[in-house]
């Protein structure tokens, strides 16, 4: 079982790396156009916070080096993404908004969480407290791409809610939920299971919205959305049967 959990963890780490790198094409476009356009910074700020806390959790909890390693990589990648939002924000208002959210979440909240758990708690109590925070923030992180829903409706396009980012979010949650079952990590398992529900329902809502808005205009996009929806449903069904 330990060997299986190790290999599943390695696969999960690879998928996590792909998830972190999924927006590269989006940011290449941002650099090329020298503007973040209508892309939202919130998902990347939340992912940076999430990766930071999971790295802290992986360092604190014995035997969780895979969690710490992959999320440490995530910190570096997401920091680059957030920096690009500061550099290429088209208006001062958008740059200020990004700075405020970054300051509250990635500086204020993260600093307070680390300080509180280091000074007030120790042992299992510290691990449990960090785990609860990670589980809660995971829900926020995986729901954060839904902030682009307004833009999807306004622009009548799903281009500002990147397909690959949502797709790898889904894969990442599934493999780490399985890993959590193998190593009996309640925090990792619960938050990833909830995340699967968020991604499935969020992508389904976006698919319906996009198909309605683009009906008769882009059949290829509609087909891609349908295929993804079908794969997500199939995965959820097999997981339910497996239980």
Coordinates of C-alpha atoms in Angstrom, one line a residue:
X1 CA 0.0 0.0 0.0
X2 CA 2.9 2.3 0.8
X3 CA 4.4 1.7 -2.7
X4 CA 1.0 2.4 -4.3
X5 CA 0.6 5.6 -2.4
X6 CA 4.1 6.7 -3.4
X7 CA 3.4 6.1 -7.1
X8 CA 0.0 7.7 -6.9
X9 CA 1.6 10.7 -5.2
X10 CA 4.2 10.9 -8.0
X11 CA 1.5 10.9 -10.6
X12 CA -0.4 13.5 -8.6
X13 CA 2.7 15.6 -8.4
X14 CA 3.1 15.4 -12.2
X15 CA -0.5 16.4 -12.8
X16 CA -0.1 19.2 -10.3
X17 CA 2.9 20.6 -12.2
X18 CA 0.8 20.4 -15.4
X19 CA -2.0 22.3 -13.6
X20 CA 0.4 25.0 -12.5
X21 CA 1.8 25.3 -16.0
X22 CA -1.6 25.1 -17.7
X23 CA -2.0 29.0 -17.9
X24 CA 1.4 29.5 -19.6
X25 CA -0.4 30.0 -23.0
X26 CA -2.6 32.6 -21.4
X27 CA 0.3 34.5 -19.9
X28 CA 2.3 34.3 -23.1
X29 CA -0.7 36.1 -24.7
X30 CA -0.6 38.6 -21.9
X31 CA 3.1 39.3 -22.4
X32 CA 2.7 39.5 -26.2
X33 CA -0.2 42.0 -26.0
X34 CA 1.3 43.7 -22.9
X35 CA -2.1 43.6 -21.2
X36 CA -4.0 41.3 -18.9
X37 CA -7.2 42.3 -20.8
X38 CA -10.2 40.8 -19.1
X39 CA -8.4 38.0 -17.3
X40 CA -9.0 37.8 -13.6
X41 CA -6.1 37.7 -11.1
X42 CA -8.1 36.2 -8.3
X43 CA -7.6 32.5 -9.3
X44 CA -3.8 32.9 -9.3
X45 CA -3.7 34.9 -6.1
X46 CA -5.9 32.2 -4.4
X47 CA -3.7 29.4 -5.9
X48 CA -0.6 31.1 -4.6
X49 CA -2.1 31.3 -1.1
X50 CA -3.3 27.7 -1.3
X51 CA 0.1 26.4 -2.5
X52 CA 1.9 28.3 0.3
X53 CA -0.4 26.8 3.0
X54 CA -0.1 23.3 1.6
X55 CA 3.7 23.6 1.5
X56 CA 3.6 24.6 5.2
X57 CA 1.3 21.7 5.9
X58 CA 3.6 19.3 4.0
X59 CA 6.6 20.5 5.9
X60 CA 4.8 20.2 9.3
X61 CA 3.1 16.8 8.8
X62 CA 5.6 13.9 8.8
X63 CA 5.8 12.0 5.6
X64 CA 4.1 14.6 3.4
X65 CA 7.2 15.6 1.4
X66 CA 5.4 15.0 -1.9
X67 CA 2.7 17.6 -0.9
X68 CA 5.4 20.1 0.2
X69 CA 7.6 19.6 -2.9
X70 CA 4.9 20.0 -5.6
X71 CA 3.3 23.0 -3.8
X72 CA 6.7 24.6 -3.4
X73 CA 7.0 24.5 -7.2
X74 CA 3.5 26.0 -7.3
X75 CA 4.5 28.9 -5.2
X76 CA 7.3 29.8 -7.7
X77 CA 5.0 29.5 -10.7
X78 CA 2.0 31.4 -9.2
X79 CA 4.3 34.2 -8.0
X80 CA 5.4 34.7 -11.6
X81 CA 1.8 34.8 -12.7
X82 CA 0.7 37.3 -10.1
X83 CA 3.8 39.5 -10.9
X84 CA 2.7 39.6 -14.5
X85 CA -0.7 40.9 -13.4
X86 CA 1.0 43.7 -11.6
X87 CA 3.2 44.5 -14.6
X88 CA 0.6 44.3 -17.4
X89 CA -2.6 45.4 -15.7
X90 CA -4.3 47.7 -18.3
X91 CA -5.5 50.3 -15.7
X92 CA -4.3 51.6 -12.3
X93 CA -7.6 50.5 -10.8
X94 CA -7.0 46.9 -11.8
X95 CA -3.5 47.0 -10.5
X96 CA -4.7 48.4 -7.2
X97 CA -7.4 45.8 -6.9
X98 CA -4.8 43.0 -7.5
X99 CA -2.5 44.6 -4.9
X100 CA -5.2 44.8 -2.3
X101 CA -6.3 41.2 -2.8
X102 CA -2.7 40.0 -2.8
X103 CA -1.9 42.0 0.4
X104 CA -4.9 40.7 2.3
X105 CA -4.6 37.0 1.2
X106 CA -1.0 36.2 0.4
X107 CA 0.6 38.5 2.9
X108 CA -1.8 39.3 5.7
X109 CA -3.7 36.0 6.0
X110 CA -0.8 33.8 5.3
X111 CA 1.5 35.6 7.7
X112 CA -1.2 35.5 10.4
X113 CA -1.9 31.8 9.8
X114 CA 1.8 30.8 10.1
X115 CA 2.4 33.0 13.2
X116 CA -0.7 31.8 15.0
X117 CA 0.0 28.1 14.4
X118 CA 3.7 28.4 15.3
X119 CA 3.2 30.4 18.5
X120 CA -0.1 29.0 19.9
X121 CA -0.1 25.4 18.8
X122 CA 2.2 22.4 18.6
X123 CA 2.2 18.7 17.5
X124 CA -1.1 17.3 16.2
X125 CA -3.1 20.4 17.2
X126 CA -0.9 22.4 14.8
X127 CA -1.2 19.9 12.0
X128 CA -5.0 19.8 12.4
X129 CA -5.3 23.6 12.4
X130 CA -3.2 23.9 9.3
X131 CA -5.2 21.1 7.7
X132 CA -8.5 22.8 8.4
X133 CA -7.3 26.1 6.9
X134 CA -5.9 24.2 3.8
X135 CA -9.2 22.4 3.3
X136 CA -11.2 25.7 3.5
X137 CA -8.9 27.6 1.2
X138 CA -8.9 24.7 -1.3
X139 CA -12.6 25.3 -1.8
X140 CA -12.0 29.0 -2.3
X141 CA -9.2 28.3 -4.8
X142 CA -11.1 25.9 -6.9
X143 CA -14.2 28.1 -6.9
X144 CA -12.2 31.2 -7.8
X145 CA -12.2 30.6 -11.6
X146 CA -16.0 31.1 -11.4
X147 CA -15.2 34.8 -10.9
X148 CA -14.8 34.9 -14.7
X149 CA -18.5 33.9 -15.2
X150 CA -19.5 37.6 -15.4
X151 CA -16.9 38.1 -18.1
X152 CA -18.1 35.0 -20.0
X153 CA -21.6 36.4 -20.1
X154 CA -20.6 40.0 -20.9
X155 CA -18.2 39.1 -23.7
X156 CA -20.2 36.1 -24.9
X157 CA -16.9 34.1 -24.9
X158 CA -15.3 31.5 -22.7
X159 CA -11.8 32.5 -23.7
X160 CA -11.3 34.4 -20.3
X161 CA -12.1 31.2 -18.4
X162 CA -9.2 29.0 -19.7
X163 CA -10.3 25.4 -20.6
X164 CA -6.9 23.8 -19.7
X165 CA -6.8 25.4 -16.3
X166 CA -10.2 24.0 -15.3
X167 CA -9.4 20.6 -16.9
X168 CA -6.2 20.2 -14.9
X169 CA -7.9 21.5 -11.7
X170 CA -10.3 18.6 -12.2
X171 CA -7.6 15.9 -12.8
X172 CA -5.5 17.3 -10.0
X173 CA -8.3 17.0 -7.5
X174 CA -9.2 13.5 -8.5
X175 CA -5.7 12.0 -8.2
X176 CA -4.9 13.7 -4.9
X177 CA -8.3 12.6 -3.4
X178 CA -7.2 9.0 -4.3
X179 CA -3.8 9.6 -2.7
X180 CA -5.5 10.9 0.4
X181 CA -7.5 7.7 0.7
X182 CA -4.3 5.7 0.5
X183 CA -2.4 7.6 3.1
X184 CA -5.6 8.3 5.2
X185 CA -5.1 12.1 5.2
X186 CA -8.6 13.4 6.1
X187 CA -7.8 17.0 5.2
X188 CA -6.3 16.3 1.8
X189 CA -9.1 13.9 1.0
X190 CA -12.1 16.0 2.0
X191 CA -11.0 19.2 0.4
X192 CA -10.2 17.5 -2.9
X193 CA -13.5 15.7 -2.9
X194 CA -15.4 19.0 -2.4
X195 CA -13.2 20.5 -5.1
X196 CA -14.3 17.8 -7.6
X197 CA -17.9 18.9 -6.9
X198 CA -17.0 22.6 -7.4
X199 CA -15.2 21.9 -10.7
X200 CA -17.8 19.6 -12.1
X201 CA -20.7 22.0 -11.3
X202 CA -18.8 25.1 -12.3
X203 CA -17.7 23.6 -15.7
X204 CA -21.2 22.4 -16.3
X205 CA -22.7 25.9 -15.6
X206 CA -20.1 27.5 -17.8
X207 CA -20.7 24.9 -20.6
X208 CA -24.4 25.7 -20.5
X209 CA -23.8 29.4 -20.6
X210 CA -21.3 29.2 -23.4
X211 CA -23.4 26.9 -25.5
X212 CA -26.4 29.2 -25.1
X213 CA -24.4 32.3 -26.0
X214 CA -22.5 30.8 -28.8
X215 CA -25.3 28.6 -30.2
X216 CA -24.9 28.4 -34.0
X217 CA -21.6 30.3 -33.9
X218 CA -18.9 27.9 -32.7
X219 CA -19.8 24.2 -32.9
X220 CA -16.2 23.2 -32.2
X221 CA -16.1 25.0 -28.9
X222 CA -19.5 23.5 -28.1
X223 CA -18.3 20.0 -28.8
X224 CA -15.2 20.4 -26.7
X225 CA -17.3 21.6 -23.8
X226 CA -19.7 18.6 -24.2
X227 CA -16.8 16.1 -24.3
X228 CA -15.3 17.6 -21.1
X229 CA -18.7 17.5 -19.4
X230 CA -19.2 13.9 -20.4
X231 CA -15.7 12.9 -19.1
X232 CA -16.3 14.6 -15.8
X233 CA -19.7 12.9 -15.4
X234 CA -18.2 9.5 -16.2
X235 CA -15.4 10.0 -13.7
X236 CA -17.9 11.0 -11.0
X237 CA -20.0 7.9 -11.8
X238 CA -17.1 5.5 -11.5
X239 CA -16.0 7.0 -8.2
X240 CA -19.6 6.6 -6.9
X241 CA -19.7 3.0 -8.0
X242 CA -16.3 2.3 -6.6
X243 CA -17.4 3.4 -3.1

